[in-house]
Amino acid sequence: MYGEFPLGGQPQEEVLPVPTGSVKPATANRLAIVLFSGTIDKLMSASIMATGAAAMGMDVEIFLTNWGALAFRKGDYTTNKRVSADYADFQSYLLEQMAAKKVTSWMENLEGAKEIGNVHIAACSHTMTLFDLQLADLEPIVDEVTGVAAFIERAHDSAMTLYI
Amino acid sequence: MATTYQVDKLVDAKGQSCPMPVVMLAKAFKDLTPGQILAISATDPGSKPDVRAWADKTGNTLLEMVEEQGVFTFYLQKA
């Protein structure tokens, strides 16, 4: 019957725990991005977000992990034509349109973002170990290799955090 | 017709797609001194809300926006 609970009685209301740690509100005028993806559609999206934020006067903190870190291997961006697997059928169309519309590459966007704002790019040490990479193996636009704690510390008080 | 401004710097962002117009604007604004006026022209349809948002966020003044045959020209003054 509608309106009756199958086991009788009232549903138990779950009481969520109240955080007790020092969770401070986000205050810094900063955009934090976890860049996990190494396909150009997502790299482009991340680079535009970073560039837009830098133009708007925000600091930008980018953490490169997994495929996101691999995409920054020296010279890789010049030949990277990968797109998200679920849109693989759009690959040639996307590449054609980007060439026809003279869209700036994601790497050029990030270089532009660094010119106009305070943009810090760090590569995940776990990924670097996993793929036997050193900072010198990555494009010079990457500032350093850090662990997740360093990124979380920076993301903690950022006004926005994106996972791309 | 637009008011005539004493333009100190001209930026041509026509044909550039997002986010380049605001990037070029931010870059060009760095070299201006307070009170100076910059004119930037763009064709990207996103530039209309973008330039306004940029001015609001950075505290600079958007004096006027003129739209002519698909070209937006923005006059901005450095705070």
GROMACS .gro file of C-alpha atoms in nm:
model
  243
    1MET     CA    1   0.000   0.000   0.000
    2TYR     CA    2   0.112   0.352  -0.072
    3GLY     CA    3   0.191   0.562   0.228
    4GLU     CA    4   0.296   0.270   0.444
    5PHE     CA    5   0.649   0.170   0.526
    6PRO     CA    6   0.706  -0.197   0.450
    7LEU     CA    7   0.858  -0.279   0.787
    8GLY     CA    8   0.633  -0.048   0.982
    9GLY     CA    9   0.739   0.250   1.191
   10GLN     CA   10   0.919   0.561   1.071
   11PRO     CA   11   1.230   0.560   0.854
   12GLN     CA   12   1.549   0.611   1.048
   13GLU     CA   13   1.701   0.948   0.980
   14GLU     CA   14   2.072   0.915   0.926
   15VAL     CA   15   2.272   1.152   1.142
   16LEU     CA   16   2.575   1.276   0.954
   17PRO     CA   17   2.890   1.333   1.156
   18VAL     CA   18   2.985   1.695   1.212
   19PRO     CA   19   3.341   1.763   1.098
   20THR     CA   20   3.553   1.842   1.399
   21GLY     CA   21   3.881   1.933   1.228
   22SER     CA   22   3.989   2.283   1.134
   23VAL     CA   23   3.796   2.308   0.807
   24LYS     CA   24   3.850   2.667   0.707
   25PRO     CA   25   3.633   2.833   0.444
   26ALA     CA   26   3.783   2.885   0.100
   27THR     CA   27   3.929   3.232   0.084
   28ALA     CA   28   4.214   3.252  -0.166
   29ASN     CA   29   4.150   3.405  -0.507
   30ARG     CA   30   4.281   3.089  -0.669
   31LEU     CA   31   4.162   2.818  -0.909
   32ALA     CA   32   4.296   2.470  -0.838
   33ILE     CA   33   4.285   2.205  -1.110
   34VAL     CA   34   4.359   1.834  -1.087
   35LEU     CA   35   4.456   1.752  -1.445
   36PHE     CA   36   4.418   1.374  -1.475
   37SER     CA   37   4.342   1.349  -1.848
   38GLY     CA   38   4.587   1.343  -2.134
   39THR     CA   39   4.348   1.372  -2.426
   40ILE     CA   40   4.354   1.700  -2.616
   41ASP     CA   41   3.983   1.772  -2.570
   42LYS     CA   42   4.026   1.775  -2.193
   43LEU     CA   43   4.370   1.937  -2.199
   44MET     CA   44   4.216   2.215  -2.407
   45SER     CA   45   3.932   2.255  -2.161
   46ALA     CA   46   4.170   2.270  -1.864
   47SER     CA   47   4.400   2.517  -2.040
   48ILE     CA   48   4.111   2.750  -2.121
   49MET     CA   49   3.986   2.741  -1.761
   50ALA     CA   50   4.338   2.816  -1.636
   51THR     CA   51   4.388   3.097  -1.887
   52GLY     CA   52   4.049   3.250  -1.819
   53ALA     CA   53   4.112   3.245  -1.444
   54ALA     CA   54   4.457   3.400  -1.489
   55ALA     CA   55   4.306   3.675  -1.707
   56MET     CA   56   4.048   3.738  -1.434
   57GLY     CA   57   4.327   3.798  -1.186
   58MET     CA   58   4.310   3.463  -1.010
   59ASP     CA   59   4.610   3.252  -0.914
   60VAL     CA   60   4.608   2.907  -1.070
   61GLU     CA   61   4.741   2.584  -0.923
   62ILE     CA   62   4.755   2.282  -1.154
   63PHE     CA   63   4.834   1.931  -1.034
   64LEU     CA   64   4.930   1.689  -1.314
   65THR     CA   65   4.852   1.330  -1.242
   66ASN     CA   66   4.845   1.011  -1.452
   67TRP     CA   67   4.774   1.085  -1.820
   68GLY     CA   68   4.778   1.454  -1.739
   69ALA     CA   69   5.145   1.423  -1.640
   70LEU     CA   70   5.232   1.206  -1.943
   71ALA     CA   71   5.088   1.472  -2.173
   72PHE     CA   72   5.360   1.711  -2.047
   73ARG     CA   73   5.652   1.486  -2.147
   74LYS     CA   74   5.897   1.687  -2.357
   75GLY     CA   75   5.770   1.724  -2.713
   76ASP     CA   76   5.465   1.503  -2.655
   77TYR     CA   77   5.215   1.785  -2.709
   78THR     CA   78   5.336   1.838  -3.065
   79THR     CA   79   5.217   1.492  -3.169
   80ASN     CA   80   4.934   1.426  -2.922
   81LYS     CA   81   4.611   1.375  -3.118
   82ARG     CA   82   4.426   1.162  -2.863
   83VAL     CA   83   4.065   1.248  -2.780
   84SER     CA   84   3.835   1.099  -2.515
   85ALA     CA   85   3.748   0.741  -2.608
   86ASP     CA   86   3.375   0.804  -2.582
   87TYR     CA   87   3.409   1.069  -2.855
   88ALA     CA   88   3.667   0.887  -3.067
   89ASP     CA   89   3.439   0.924  -3.371
   90PHE     CA   90   3.481   1.302  -3.343
   91GLN     CA   91   3.860   1.294  -3.350
   92SER     CA   92   3.919   1.390  -3.714
   93TYR     CA   93   3.639   1.648  -3.707
   94LEU     CA   94   3.780   1.808  -3.391
   95LEU     CA   95   4.133   1.823  -3.533
   96GLU     CA   96   4.004   1.968  -3.862
   97GLN     CA   97   3.800   2.235  -3.687
   98MET     CA   98   4.084   2.330  -3.455
   99ALA     CA   99   4.312   2.377  -3.755
  100ALA     CA  100   4.050   2.561  -3.962
  101LYS     CA  101   3.953   2.799  -3.682
  102LYS     CA  102   4.319   2.857  -3.590
  103VAL     CA  103   4.251   2.768  -3.228
  104THR     CA  104   4.555   2.815  -3.006
  105SER     CA  105   4.693   2.488  -2.871
  106TRP     CA  106   4.645   2.394  -2.507
  107MET     CA  107   5.018   2.439  -2.448
  108GLU     CA  108   5.011   2.791  -2.598
  109ASN     CA  109   4.712   2.871  -2.373
  110LEU     CA  110   4.905   2.764  -2.065
  111GLU     CA  111   5.211   2.964  -2.175
  112GLY     CA  112   4.983   3.267  -2.218
  113ALA     CA  113   4.832   3.207  -1.874
  114LYS     CA  114   5.181   3.207  -1.719
  115GLU     CA  115   5.259   3.538  -1.891
  116ILE     CA  116   4.958   3.721  -1.751
  117GLY     CA  117   4.916   3.561  -1.411
  118ASN     CA  118   5.052   3.358  -1.126
  119VAL     CA  119   5.020   3.003  -1.258
  120HIS     CA  120   5.195   2.716  -1.081
  121ILE     CA  121   5.214   2.371  -1.238
  122ALA     CA  122   5.322   2.069  -1.036
  123ALA     CA  123   5.356   1.706  -1.143
  124CYS     CA  124   5.243   1.425  -0.914
  125SER     CA  125   5.538   1.238  -0.765
  126HIS     CA  126   5.347   0.910  -0.762
  127THR     CA  127   5.291   0.931  -1.139
  128MET     CA  128   5.654   1.031  -1.195
  129THR     CA  129   5.774   0.722  -1.005
  130LEU     CA  130   5.521   0.500  -1.183
  131PHE     CA  131   5.644   0.602  -1.528
  132ASP     CA  132   6.014   0.653  -1.438
  133LEU     CA  133   6.004   1.024  -1.511
  134GLN     CA  134   6.216   1.313  -1.380
  135LEU     CA  135   6.122   1.682  -1.382
  136ALA     CA  136   6.375   1.726  -1.665
  137ASP     CA  137   6.171   1.485  -1.879
  138LEU     CA  138   5.875   1.724  -1.875
  139GLU     CA  139   5.816   2.048  -2.062
  140PRO     CA  140   5.979   2.349  -1.891
  141ILE     CA  141   5.633   2.492  -1.819
  142VAL     CA  142   5.610   2.240  -1.530
  143ASP     CA  143   5.753   2.404  -1.217
  144GLU     CA  144   5.815   2.112  -0.986
  145VAL     CA  145   5.729   1.763  -0.868
  146THR     CA  146   5.513   1.747  -0.556
  147GLY     CA  147   5.304   1.502  -0.361
  148VAL     CA  148   4.931   1.508  -0.314
  149ALA     CA  149   4.956   1.674   0.028
  150ALA     CA  150   5.122   1.982  -0.121
  151PHE     CA  151   4.840   2.011  -0.374
  152ILE     CA  152   4.566   1.957  -0.117
  153GLU     CA  153   4.725   2.225   0.099
  154ARG     CA  154   4.701   2.467  -0.197
  155ALA     CA  155   4.353   2.352  -0.304
  156HIS     CA  156   4.218   2.369   0.052
  157ASP     CA  157   4.161   2.743   0.055
  158SER     CA  158   4.114   2.789  -0.320
  159ALA     CA  159   3.791   2.952  -0.434
  160MET     CA  160   3.736   2.675  -0.691
  161THR     CA  161   3.875   2.330  -0.755
  162LEU     CA  162   3.822   2.137  -1.078
  163TYR     CA  163   3.901   1.776  -1.166
  164ILE     CA  164   3.956   1.736  -1.537
  165MET     CA  165   2.784   5.647  -3.252
  166ALA     CA  166   3.051   5.609  -2.993
  167THR     CA  167   3.183   5.889  -2.784
  168THR     CA  168   3.529   5.986  -2.903
  169TYR     CA  169   3.790   5.866  -2.659
  170GLN     CA  170   4.156   5.953  -2.636
  171VAL     CA  171   4.275   5.597  -2.690
  172ASP     CA  172   4.621   5.516  -2.554
  173LYS     CA  173   4.636   5.162  -2.681
  174LEU     CA  174   4.456   4.962  -2.951
  175VAL     CA  175   4.424   4.583  -2.942
  176ASP     CA  176   4.293   4.381  -3.236
  177ALA     CA  177   4.146   4.048  -3.116
  178LYS     CA  178   3.925   3.995  -3.420
  179GLY     CA  179   3.909   3.631  -3.527
  180GLN     CA  180   4.046   3.513  -3.192
  181SER     CA  181   3.836   3.264  -3.002
  182CYS     CA  182   3.783   3.232  -2.629
  183PRO     CA  183   3.986   3.283  -2.412
  184MET     CA  184   4.224   3.490  -2.628
  185PRO     CA  185   4.034   3.824  -2.626
  186VAL     CA  186   4.047   3.852  -2.245
  187VAL     CA  187   4.404   3.719  -2.241
  188MET     CA  188   4.513   3.987  -2.490
  189LEU     CA  189   4.319   4.243  -2.288
  190ALA     CA  190   4.481   4.140  -1.959
  191LYS     CA  191   4.825   4.139  -2.119
  192ALA     CA  192   4.783   4.481  -2.280
  193PHE     CA  193   4.643   4.634  -1.960
  194LYS     CA  194   4.962   4.552  -1.772
  195ASP     CA  195   5.151   4.822  -1.960
  196LEU     CA  196   4.895   5.096  -1.901
  197THR     CA  197   4.910   5.358  -1.628
  198PRO     CA  198   4.597   5.449  -1.425
  199GLY     CA  199   4.356   5.666  -1.623
  200GLN     CA  200   4.477   5.548  -1.963
  201ILE     CA  201   4.224   5.413  -2.211
  202LEU     CA  202   4.244   5.098  -2.418
  203ALA     CA  203   4.025   4.997  -2.711
  204ILE     CA  204   3.994   4.630  -2.803
  205SER     CA  205   3.799   4.489  -3.094
  206ALA     CA  206   3.680   4.128  -3.105
  207THR     CA  207   3.446   3.906  -3.304
  208ASP     CA  208   3.410   3.621  -3.053
  209PRO     CA  209   3.045   3.633  -2.934
  210GLY     CA  210   3.166   3.540  -2.584
  211SER     CA  211   3.373   3.856  -2.563
  212LYS     CA  212   3.066   4.068  -2.481
  213PRO     CA  213   2.994   3.908  -2.142
  214ASP     CA  214   3.363   3.821  -2.093
  215VAL     CA  215   3.502   4.173  -2.118
  216ARG     CA  216   3.230   4.301  -1.884
  217ALA     CA  217   3.309   4.023  -1.634
  218TRP     CA  218   3.681   4.093  -1.665
  219ALA     CA  219   3.629   4.464  -1.593
  220ASP     CA  220   3.405   4.386  -1.292
  221LYS     CA  221   3.649   4.135  -1.147
  222THR     CA  222   3.963   4.341  -1.200
  223GLY     CA  223   3.809   4.674  -1.095
  224ASN     CA  224   3.879   4.851  -1.423
  225THR     CA  225   3.610   5.053  -1.598
  226LEU     CA  226   3.428   4.946  -1.911
  227LEU     CA  227   3.343   5.287  -2.058
  228GLU     CA  228   3.153   5.171  -2.363
  229MET     CA  229   3.087   4.883  -2.599
  230VAL     CA  230   3.013   4.947  -2.963
  231GLU     CA  231   2.879   4.675  -3.192
  232GLU     CA  232   2.924   4.721  -3.563
  233GLN     CA  233   2.878   4.450  -3.827
  234GLY     CA  234   2.967   4.168  -3.591
  235VAL     CA  235   3.268   4.347  -3.444
  236PHE     CA  236   3.255   4.447  -3.080
  237THR     CA  237   3.477   4.733  -2.975
  238PHE     CA  238   3.526   4.788  -2.605
  239TYR     CA  239   3.666   5.103  -2.446
  240LEU     CA  240   3.820   5.042  -2.107
  241GLN     CA  241   3.994   5.269  -1.858
  242LYS     CA  242   4.262   5.152  -1.619
  243ALA     CA  243   4.179   5.207  -1.252
   0.00000   0.00000   0.00000
